Short mmCIF file of C-alpha atoms in Angstrom, two decimals:
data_model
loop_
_atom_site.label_atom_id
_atom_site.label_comp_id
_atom_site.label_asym_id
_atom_site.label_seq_id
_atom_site.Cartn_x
_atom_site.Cartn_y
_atom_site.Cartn_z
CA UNK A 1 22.05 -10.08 15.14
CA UNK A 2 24.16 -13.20 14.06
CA UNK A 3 22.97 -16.38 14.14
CA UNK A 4 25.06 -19.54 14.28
CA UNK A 5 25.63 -21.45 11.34
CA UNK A 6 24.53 -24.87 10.27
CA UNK A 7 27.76 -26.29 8.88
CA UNK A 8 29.28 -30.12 8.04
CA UNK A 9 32.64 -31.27 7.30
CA UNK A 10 34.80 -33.13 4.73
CA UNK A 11 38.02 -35.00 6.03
CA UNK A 12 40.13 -37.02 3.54
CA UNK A 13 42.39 -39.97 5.37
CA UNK A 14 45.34 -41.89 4.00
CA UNK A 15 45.24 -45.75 4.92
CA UNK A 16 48.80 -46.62 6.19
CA UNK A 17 50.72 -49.91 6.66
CA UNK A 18 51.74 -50.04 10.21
CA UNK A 19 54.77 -51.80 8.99
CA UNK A 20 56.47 -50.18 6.11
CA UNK A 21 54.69 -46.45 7.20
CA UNK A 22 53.68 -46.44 3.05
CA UNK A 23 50.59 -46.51 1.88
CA UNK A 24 49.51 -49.94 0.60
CA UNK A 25 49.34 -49.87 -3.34
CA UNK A 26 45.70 -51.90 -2.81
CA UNK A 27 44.80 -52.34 0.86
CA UNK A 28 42.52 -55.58 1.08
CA UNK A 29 38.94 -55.36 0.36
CA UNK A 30 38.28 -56.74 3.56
CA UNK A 31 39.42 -53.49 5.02
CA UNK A 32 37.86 -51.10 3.00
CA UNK A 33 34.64 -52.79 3.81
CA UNK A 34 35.07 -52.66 7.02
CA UNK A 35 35.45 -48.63 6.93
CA UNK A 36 32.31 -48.53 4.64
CA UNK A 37 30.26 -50.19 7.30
CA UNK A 38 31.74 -48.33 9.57
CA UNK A 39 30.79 -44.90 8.24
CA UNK A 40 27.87 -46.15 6.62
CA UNK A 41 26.15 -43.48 4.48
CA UNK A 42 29.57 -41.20 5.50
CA UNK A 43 31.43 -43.19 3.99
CA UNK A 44 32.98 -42.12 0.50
CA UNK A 45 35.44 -43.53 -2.01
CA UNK A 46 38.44 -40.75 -3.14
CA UNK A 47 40.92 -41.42 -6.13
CA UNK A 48 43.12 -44.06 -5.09
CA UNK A 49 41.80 -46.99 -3.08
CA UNK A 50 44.31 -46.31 -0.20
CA UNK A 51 42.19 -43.25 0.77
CA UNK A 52 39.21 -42.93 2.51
CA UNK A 53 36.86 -40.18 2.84
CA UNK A 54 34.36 -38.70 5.72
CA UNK A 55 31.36 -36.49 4.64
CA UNK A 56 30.24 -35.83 7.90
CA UNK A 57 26.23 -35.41 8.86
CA UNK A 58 24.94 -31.67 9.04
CA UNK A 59 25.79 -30.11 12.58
CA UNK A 60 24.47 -27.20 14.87
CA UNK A 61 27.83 -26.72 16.88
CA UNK A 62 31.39 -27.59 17.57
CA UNK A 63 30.70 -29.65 20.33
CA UNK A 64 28.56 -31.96 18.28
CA UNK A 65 31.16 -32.10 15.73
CA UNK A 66 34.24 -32.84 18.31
CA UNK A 67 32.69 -35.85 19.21
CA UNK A 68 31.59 -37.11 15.49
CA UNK A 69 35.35 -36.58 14.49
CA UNK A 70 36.72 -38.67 17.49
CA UNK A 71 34.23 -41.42 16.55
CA UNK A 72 34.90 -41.63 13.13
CA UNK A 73 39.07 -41.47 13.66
CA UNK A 74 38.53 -44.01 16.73
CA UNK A 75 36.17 -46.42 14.44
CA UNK A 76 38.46 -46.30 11.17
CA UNK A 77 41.73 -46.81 13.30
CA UNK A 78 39.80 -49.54 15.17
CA UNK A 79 38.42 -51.56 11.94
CA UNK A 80 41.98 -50.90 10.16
CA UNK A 81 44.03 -52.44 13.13
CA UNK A 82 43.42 -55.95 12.51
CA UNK A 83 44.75 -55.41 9.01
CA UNK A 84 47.92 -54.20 10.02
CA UNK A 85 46.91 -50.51 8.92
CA UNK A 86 46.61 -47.38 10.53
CA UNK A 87 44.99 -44.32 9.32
CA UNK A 88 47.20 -40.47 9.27
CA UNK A 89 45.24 -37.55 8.23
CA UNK A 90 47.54 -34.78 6.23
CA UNK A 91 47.64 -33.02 3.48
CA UNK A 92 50.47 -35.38 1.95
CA UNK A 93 51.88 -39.19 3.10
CA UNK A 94 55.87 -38.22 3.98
CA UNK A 95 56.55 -41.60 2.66
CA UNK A 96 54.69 -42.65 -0.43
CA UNK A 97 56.50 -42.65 -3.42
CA UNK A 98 54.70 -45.73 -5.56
CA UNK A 99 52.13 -45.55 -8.14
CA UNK A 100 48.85 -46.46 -6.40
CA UNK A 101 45.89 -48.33 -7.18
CA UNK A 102 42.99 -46.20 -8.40
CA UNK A 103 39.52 -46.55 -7.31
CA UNK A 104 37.20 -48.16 -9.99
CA UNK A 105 34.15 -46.09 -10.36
CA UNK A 106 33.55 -44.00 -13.21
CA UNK A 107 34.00 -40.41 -12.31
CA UNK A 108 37.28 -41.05 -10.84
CA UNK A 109 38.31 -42.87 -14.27
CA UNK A 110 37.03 -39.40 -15.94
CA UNK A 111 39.36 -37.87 -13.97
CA UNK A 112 42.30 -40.27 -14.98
CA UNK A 113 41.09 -39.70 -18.59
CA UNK A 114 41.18 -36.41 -18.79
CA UNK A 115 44.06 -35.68 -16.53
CA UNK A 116 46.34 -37.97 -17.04
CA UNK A 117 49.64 -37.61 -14.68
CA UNK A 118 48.24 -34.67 -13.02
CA UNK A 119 45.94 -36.86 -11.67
CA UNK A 120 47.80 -39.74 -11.00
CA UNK A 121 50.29 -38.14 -8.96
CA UNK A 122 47.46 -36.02 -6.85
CA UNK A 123 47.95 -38.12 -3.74
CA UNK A 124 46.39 -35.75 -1.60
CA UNK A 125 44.12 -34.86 1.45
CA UNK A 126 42.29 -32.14 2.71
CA UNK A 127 40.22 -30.51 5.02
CA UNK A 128 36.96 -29.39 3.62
CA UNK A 129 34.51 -27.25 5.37
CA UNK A 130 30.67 -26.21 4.09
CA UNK A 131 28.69 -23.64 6.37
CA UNK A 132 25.11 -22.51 5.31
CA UNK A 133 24.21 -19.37 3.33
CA UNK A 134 20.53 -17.98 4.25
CA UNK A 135 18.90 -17.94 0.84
CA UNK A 136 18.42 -14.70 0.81
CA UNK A 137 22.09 -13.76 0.51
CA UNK A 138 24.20 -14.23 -2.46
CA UNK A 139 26.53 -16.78 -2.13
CA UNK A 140 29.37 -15.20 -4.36
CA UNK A 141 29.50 -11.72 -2.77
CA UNK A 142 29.79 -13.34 0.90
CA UNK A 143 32.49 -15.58 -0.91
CA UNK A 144 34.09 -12.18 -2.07
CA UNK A 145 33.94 -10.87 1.63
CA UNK A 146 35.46 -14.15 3.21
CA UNK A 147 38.12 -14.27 0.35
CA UNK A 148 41.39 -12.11 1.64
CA UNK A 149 41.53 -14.24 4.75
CA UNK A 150 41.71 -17.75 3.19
CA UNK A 151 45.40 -17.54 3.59
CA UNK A 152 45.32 -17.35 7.25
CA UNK A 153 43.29 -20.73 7.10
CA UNK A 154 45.70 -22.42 4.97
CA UNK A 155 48.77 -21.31 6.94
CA UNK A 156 47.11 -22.66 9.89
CA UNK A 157 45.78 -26.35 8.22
CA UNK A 158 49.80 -26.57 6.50
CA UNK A 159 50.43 -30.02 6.93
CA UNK A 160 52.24 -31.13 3.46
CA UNK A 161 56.07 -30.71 4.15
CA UNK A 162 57.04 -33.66 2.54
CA UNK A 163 56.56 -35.43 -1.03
CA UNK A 164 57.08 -38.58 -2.76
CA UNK A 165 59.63 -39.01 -0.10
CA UNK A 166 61.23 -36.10 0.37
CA UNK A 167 61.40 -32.54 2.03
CA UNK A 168 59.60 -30.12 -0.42
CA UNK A 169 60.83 -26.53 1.38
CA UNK A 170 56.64 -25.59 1.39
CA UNK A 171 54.47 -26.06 4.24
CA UNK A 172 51.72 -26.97 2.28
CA UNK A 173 53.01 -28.75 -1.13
CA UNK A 174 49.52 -30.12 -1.49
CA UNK A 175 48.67 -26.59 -2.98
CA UNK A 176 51.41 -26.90 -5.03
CA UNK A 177 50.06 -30.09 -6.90
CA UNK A 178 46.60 -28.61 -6.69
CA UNK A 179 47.57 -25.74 -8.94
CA UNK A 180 48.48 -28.41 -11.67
CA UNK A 181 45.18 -28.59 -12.31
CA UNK A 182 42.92 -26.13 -14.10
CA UNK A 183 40.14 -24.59 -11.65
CA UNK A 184 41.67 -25.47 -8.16
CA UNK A 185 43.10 -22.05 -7.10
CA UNK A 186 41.87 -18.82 -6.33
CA UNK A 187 38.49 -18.35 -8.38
CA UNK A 188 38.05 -15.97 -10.71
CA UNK A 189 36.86 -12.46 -10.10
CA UNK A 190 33.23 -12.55 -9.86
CA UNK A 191 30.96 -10.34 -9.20
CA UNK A 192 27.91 -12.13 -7.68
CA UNK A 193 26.50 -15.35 -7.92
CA UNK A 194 24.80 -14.25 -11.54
CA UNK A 195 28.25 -13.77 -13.14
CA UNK A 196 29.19 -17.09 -11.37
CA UNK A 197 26.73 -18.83 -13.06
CA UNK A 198 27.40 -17.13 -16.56
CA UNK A 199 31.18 -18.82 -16.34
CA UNK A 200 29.89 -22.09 -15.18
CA UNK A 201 27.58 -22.32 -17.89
CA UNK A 202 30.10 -21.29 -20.58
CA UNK A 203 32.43 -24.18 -19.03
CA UNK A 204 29.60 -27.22 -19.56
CA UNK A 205 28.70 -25.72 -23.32
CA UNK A 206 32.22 -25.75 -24.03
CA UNK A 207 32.52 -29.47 -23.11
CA UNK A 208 35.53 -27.80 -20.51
CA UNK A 209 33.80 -29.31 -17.79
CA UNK A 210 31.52 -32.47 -17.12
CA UNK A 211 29.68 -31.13 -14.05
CA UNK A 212 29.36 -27.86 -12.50
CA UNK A 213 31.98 -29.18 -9.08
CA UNK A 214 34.63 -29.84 -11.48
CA UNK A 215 35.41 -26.14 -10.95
CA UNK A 216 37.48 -27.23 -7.39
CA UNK A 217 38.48 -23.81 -6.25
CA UNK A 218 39.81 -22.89 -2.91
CA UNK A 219 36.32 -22.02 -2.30
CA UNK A 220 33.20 -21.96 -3.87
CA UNK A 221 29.21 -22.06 -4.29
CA UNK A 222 28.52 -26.03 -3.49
CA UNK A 223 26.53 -27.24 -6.64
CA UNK A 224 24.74 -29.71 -4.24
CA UNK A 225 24.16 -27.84 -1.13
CA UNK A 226 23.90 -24.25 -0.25
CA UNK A 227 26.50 -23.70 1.47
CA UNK A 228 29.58 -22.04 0.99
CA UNK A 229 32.45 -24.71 0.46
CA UNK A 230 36.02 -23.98 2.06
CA UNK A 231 38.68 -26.40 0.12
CA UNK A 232 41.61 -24.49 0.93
CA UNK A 233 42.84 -26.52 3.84
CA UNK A 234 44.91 -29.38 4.30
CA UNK A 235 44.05 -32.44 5.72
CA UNK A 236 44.81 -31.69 9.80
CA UNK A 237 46.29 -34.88 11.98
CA UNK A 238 45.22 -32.93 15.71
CA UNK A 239 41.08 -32.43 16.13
CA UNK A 240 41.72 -29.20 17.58
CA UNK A 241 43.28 -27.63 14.78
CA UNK A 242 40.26 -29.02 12.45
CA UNK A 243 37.84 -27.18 15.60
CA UNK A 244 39.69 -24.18 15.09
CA UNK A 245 39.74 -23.73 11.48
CA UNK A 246 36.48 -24.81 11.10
CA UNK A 247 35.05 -21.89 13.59
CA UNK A 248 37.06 -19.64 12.04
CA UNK A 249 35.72 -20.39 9.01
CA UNK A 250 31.98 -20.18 10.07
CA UNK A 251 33.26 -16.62 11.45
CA UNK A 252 33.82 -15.23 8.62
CA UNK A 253 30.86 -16.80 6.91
CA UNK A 254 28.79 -15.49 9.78
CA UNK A 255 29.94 -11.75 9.60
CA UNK A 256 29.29 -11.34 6.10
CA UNK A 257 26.21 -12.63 5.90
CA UNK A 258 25.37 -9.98 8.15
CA UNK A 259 27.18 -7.20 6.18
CA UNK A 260 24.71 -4.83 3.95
CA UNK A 261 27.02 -5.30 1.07
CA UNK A 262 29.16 -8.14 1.60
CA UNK A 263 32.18 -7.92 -0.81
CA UNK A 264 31.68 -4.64 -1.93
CA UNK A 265 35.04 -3.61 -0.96
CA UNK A 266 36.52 -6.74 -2.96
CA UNK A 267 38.01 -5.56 -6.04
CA UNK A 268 41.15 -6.49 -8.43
CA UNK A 269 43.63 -5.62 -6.13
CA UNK A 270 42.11 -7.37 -3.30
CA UNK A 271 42.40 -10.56 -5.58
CA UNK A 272 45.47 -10.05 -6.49
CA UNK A 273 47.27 -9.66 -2.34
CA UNK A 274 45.16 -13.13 -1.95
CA UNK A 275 46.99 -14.70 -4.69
CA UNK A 276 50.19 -12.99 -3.56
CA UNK A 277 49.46 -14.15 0.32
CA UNK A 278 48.22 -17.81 -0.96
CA UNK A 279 51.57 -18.34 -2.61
CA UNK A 280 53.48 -17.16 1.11
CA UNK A 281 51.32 -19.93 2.73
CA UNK A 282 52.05 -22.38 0.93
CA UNK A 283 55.25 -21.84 0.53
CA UNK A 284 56.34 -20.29 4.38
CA UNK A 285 53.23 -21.36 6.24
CA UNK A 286 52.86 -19.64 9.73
CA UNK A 287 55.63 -17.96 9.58
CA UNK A 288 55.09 -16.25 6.27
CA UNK A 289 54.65 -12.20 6.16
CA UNK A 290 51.42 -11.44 5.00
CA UNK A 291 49.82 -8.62 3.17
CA UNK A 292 46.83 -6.55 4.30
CA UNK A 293 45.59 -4.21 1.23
CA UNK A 294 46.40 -0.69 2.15
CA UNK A 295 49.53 -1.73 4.03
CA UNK A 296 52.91 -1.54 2.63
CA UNK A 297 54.33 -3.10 5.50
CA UNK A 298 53.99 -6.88 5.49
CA UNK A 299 52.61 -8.23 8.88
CA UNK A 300 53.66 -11.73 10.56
CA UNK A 301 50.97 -14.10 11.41
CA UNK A 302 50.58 -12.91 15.04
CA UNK A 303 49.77 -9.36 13.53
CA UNK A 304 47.18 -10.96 11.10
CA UNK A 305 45.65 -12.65 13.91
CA UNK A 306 44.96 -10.06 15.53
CA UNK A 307 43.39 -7.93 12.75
CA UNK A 308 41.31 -10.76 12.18
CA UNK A 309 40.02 -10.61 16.36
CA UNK A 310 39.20 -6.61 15.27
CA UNK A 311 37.44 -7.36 12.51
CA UNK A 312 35.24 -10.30 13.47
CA UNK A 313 36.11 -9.79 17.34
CA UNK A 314 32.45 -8.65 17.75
CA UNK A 315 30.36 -11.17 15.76
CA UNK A 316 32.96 -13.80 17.82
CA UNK A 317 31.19 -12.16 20.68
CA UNK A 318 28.04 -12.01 19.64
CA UNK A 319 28.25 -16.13 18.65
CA UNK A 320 29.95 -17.08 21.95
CA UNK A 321 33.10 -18.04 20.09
CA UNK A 322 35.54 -15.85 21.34
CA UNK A 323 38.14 -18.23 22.48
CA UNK A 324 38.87 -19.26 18.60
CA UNK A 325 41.02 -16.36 18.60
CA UNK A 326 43.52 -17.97 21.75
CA UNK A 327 43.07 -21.41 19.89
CA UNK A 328 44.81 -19.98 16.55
CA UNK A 329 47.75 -18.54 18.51
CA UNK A 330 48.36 -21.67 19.75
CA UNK A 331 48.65 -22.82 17.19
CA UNK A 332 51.02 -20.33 15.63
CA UNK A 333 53.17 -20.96 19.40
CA UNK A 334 52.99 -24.88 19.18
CA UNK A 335 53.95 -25.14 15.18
CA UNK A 336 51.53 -26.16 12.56
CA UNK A 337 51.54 -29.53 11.44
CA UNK A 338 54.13 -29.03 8.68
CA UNK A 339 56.75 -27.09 11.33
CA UNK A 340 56.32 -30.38 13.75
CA UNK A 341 56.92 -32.72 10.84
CA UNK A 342 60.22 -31.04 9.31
CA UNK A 343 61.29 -30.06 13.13
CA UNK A 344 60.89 -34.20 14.04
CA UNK A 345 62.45 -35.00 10.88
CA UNK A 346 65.82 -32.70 11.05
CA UNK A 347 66.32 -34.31 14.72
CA UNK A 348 66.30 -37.57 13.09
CA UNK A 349 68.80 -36.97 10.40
CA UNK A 350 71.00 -35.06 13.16
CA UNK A 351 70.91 -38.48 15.24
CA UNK A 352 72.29 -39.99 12.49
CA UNK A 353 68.72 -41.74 11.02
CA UNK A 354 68.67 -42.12 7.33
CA UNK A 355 65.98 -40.05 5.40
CA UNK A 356 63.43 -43.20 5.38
CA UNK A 357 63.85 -43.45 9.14
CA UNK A 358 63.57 -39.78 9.48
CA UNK A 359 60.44 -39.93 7.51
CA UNK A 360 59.39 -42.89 9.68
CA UNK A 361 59.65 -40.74 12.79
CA UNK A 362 57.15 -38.28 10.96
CA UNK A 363 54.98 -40.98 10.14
CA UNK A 364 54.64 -42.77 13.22
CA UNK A 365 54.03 -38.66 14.72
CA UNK A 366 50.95 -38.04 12.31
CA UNK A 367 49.47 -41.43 13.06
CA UNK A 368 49.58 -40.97 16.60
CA UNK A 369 47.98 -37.38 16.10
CA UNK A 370 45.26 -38.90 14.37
CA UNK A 371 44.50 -41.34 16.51
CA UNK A 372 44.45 -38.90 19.31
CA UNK A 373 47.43 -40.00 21.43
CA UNK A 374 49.77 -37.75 23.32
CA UNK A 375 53.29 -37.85 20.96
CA UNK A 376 56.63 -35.78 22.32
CA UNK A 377 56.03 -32.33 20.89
CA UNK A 378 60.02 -31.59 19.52
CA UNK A 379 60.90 -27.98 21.24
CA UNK A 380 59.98 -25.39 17.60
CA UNK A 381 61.59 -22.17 17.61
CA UNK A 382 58.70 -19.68 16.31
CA UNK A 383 60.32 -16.46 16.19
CA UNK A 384 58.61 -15.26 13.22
CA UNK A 385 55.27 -16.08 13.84
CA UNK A 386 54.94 -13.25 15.99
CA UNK A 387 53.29 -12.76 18.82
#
């Protein structure tokens, strides 16, 4: 029988000016305080200083979590106001194009040090998701079994159209710039948490890696916690979509922990269709065709979906969480994130707006989104998302 899930939740925020719909170089310390007291022991630092980041407290259901994420988007936007800021969650900033201040604490100067442009251009935020492992699983072989779907969670999170000012042609160009790092895309082939540990420990005695979380996969083992770390995602401007993703995820957690042999039926060619279906998520988004292993034919998203309600259909029933499923398609039907923004921003250029006001019109979108208020959904035309 499966149980739920304790789980907790990551959210990465870029501070906006309300004005110029950048992101301030340094926004005033006044500001920043204000979202540290705010959050209080939630509250963390990320690389540049016009970033903020939630680790949220450990909950028992979605409910509970729905109303933490309301509070803490309602409490930022409320102690950023009076500043003249506003705060947009996605995986990118449309507008951004200056060199921004980074945040003075040591490991994020490491990270400066030792990556250099990489890092200075990774203006990025995401959507990270931890959900409990029972002890007596291992970790890595219900990472193995959660693995091939990862795609469908990033097609559904894409919310990074746009960067340093411009249309990129991906739905999710954070994923892009995350694979111009070393150890932030698909991990290697392990075999169970053993072999896991073997690699990590070769990377510190080589002096490749500081600390065990500098491997920043799209998911992995938490060094701190133990949990199972989802990293995939970008940053989501609607609390829904974060609801959905985040059940999904604990889904799939769910179901293989209560699999015999989780990830036994993970093998090289498995890892190879997830690289292959990462790349069409990135790049397409929803309406990517994606490949199931054993199938020649590629499937739209509609198709995947529903493969995914036959294989976890009956731990969804079993956890009362059926109706993630309906929430998925919708938003397939609606557009993710990234179809909105480029669908709002082609309008503007075709009413004659110049790309910064056509950016603007994305902007002020994803702010309202954040902050919860009802925006003019443009009319999307998603024929290939299927069904």
């Amino acid at each position: 029988m499966n149980r739920h899930l304790k789980f907790g939740i990551e959210e990465e925020y870029f501070i906006t000016d309300l004005q110029t719909r950048c992101m301030p170089e340094q926004p005033s310390l006044a500001a920043v305080q204000a979202c540290r007291v705010e959050l209080g022991e939630h509250f963390a630092h990320e690389m540049f200083q016009s970033q903020v980041e939630m680790a949220s407290p450990i909950f028992q259901s979605l409910p509970e979590a729905a109303e933490y994420l309301n509070q803490v988007r309602t409490g930022l936007n409320q102690c950023l106001a009076p500043h003249g800021l506003g705060l947009l969650s996605a995986g990118s900033h449309p507008m951004t194009t200056q060199v921004l201040q980074p945040t003075d604490e040591l490991h994020f100067q490491q990270l400066f040090d030792d990556y250099q442009r990489v890092a200075r251009r990774s203006v990025l935020s995401g959507l990270h998701v931890h959900v409990e492992v029972p002890v007596d699983r291992d970790r890595v072989r219900v990472m193995n079994e959660v693995l091939p779907w990862l795609p469908m969670l990033l097609a559904l999170s894409a919310s990074s159209p746009f960067w340093n000012g411009a249309y990129s042609g991906f739905s999710s160009y954070r994923q892009v710039a995350c694979d111009e790092w070393p150890r932030m895309g698909v991990p290697e082939f392990f075999k169970d948490e053993a072999a896991f540990a073997s690699y990590v420990g070769m990377l510190m005695r080589t002096g490749s890696i500081h600390q065990p979380s500098d491997c920043w996969w799209v998911i992995r083992p938490s060094s701190r916690y133990p949990t199972l770390e989802l990293r995939i995602c970008d940053a989501c401007p609607r609390i829904e979509d974060v609801l959905c993703i985040v059940s999904l995820f604990r889904l799939m957690v769910a179901h293989a922990v209560a699999q015999p042999g989780p990830g036994d039926n993970y093998s090289l060619m498995s890892h190879w269709i997830l690289k292959e279906n990462r790349w069409r998520a990135k790049r397409h988004g929803s309406l990517a065709e994606f490949i199931a292993e054993g199938q020649e034919q590629p499937m739209l998203m509609g198709e995947w979906l529903t493969l995914a309600e036959q294989t976890f259909g009956e731990t969804a029933a079993q956890l009362g969480v059926e109706d993630v499923f309906t929430q998925a398609r919708r938003i397939v039907q609606e557009g993710t994130s990234a179809d909105r923004q480029v669908v709002l921003y082609e309008q503007g250029l075709l009413l004659g707006d110049s790309i910064e006001e056509a950016l603007g019109r994305v902007v002020d979108q994803l702010l309202a989104e954040t902050a919860g208020m009802p925006v003019a959904d443009p009319t999307l035309q998603q024929v290939a998302g299927g069904p």
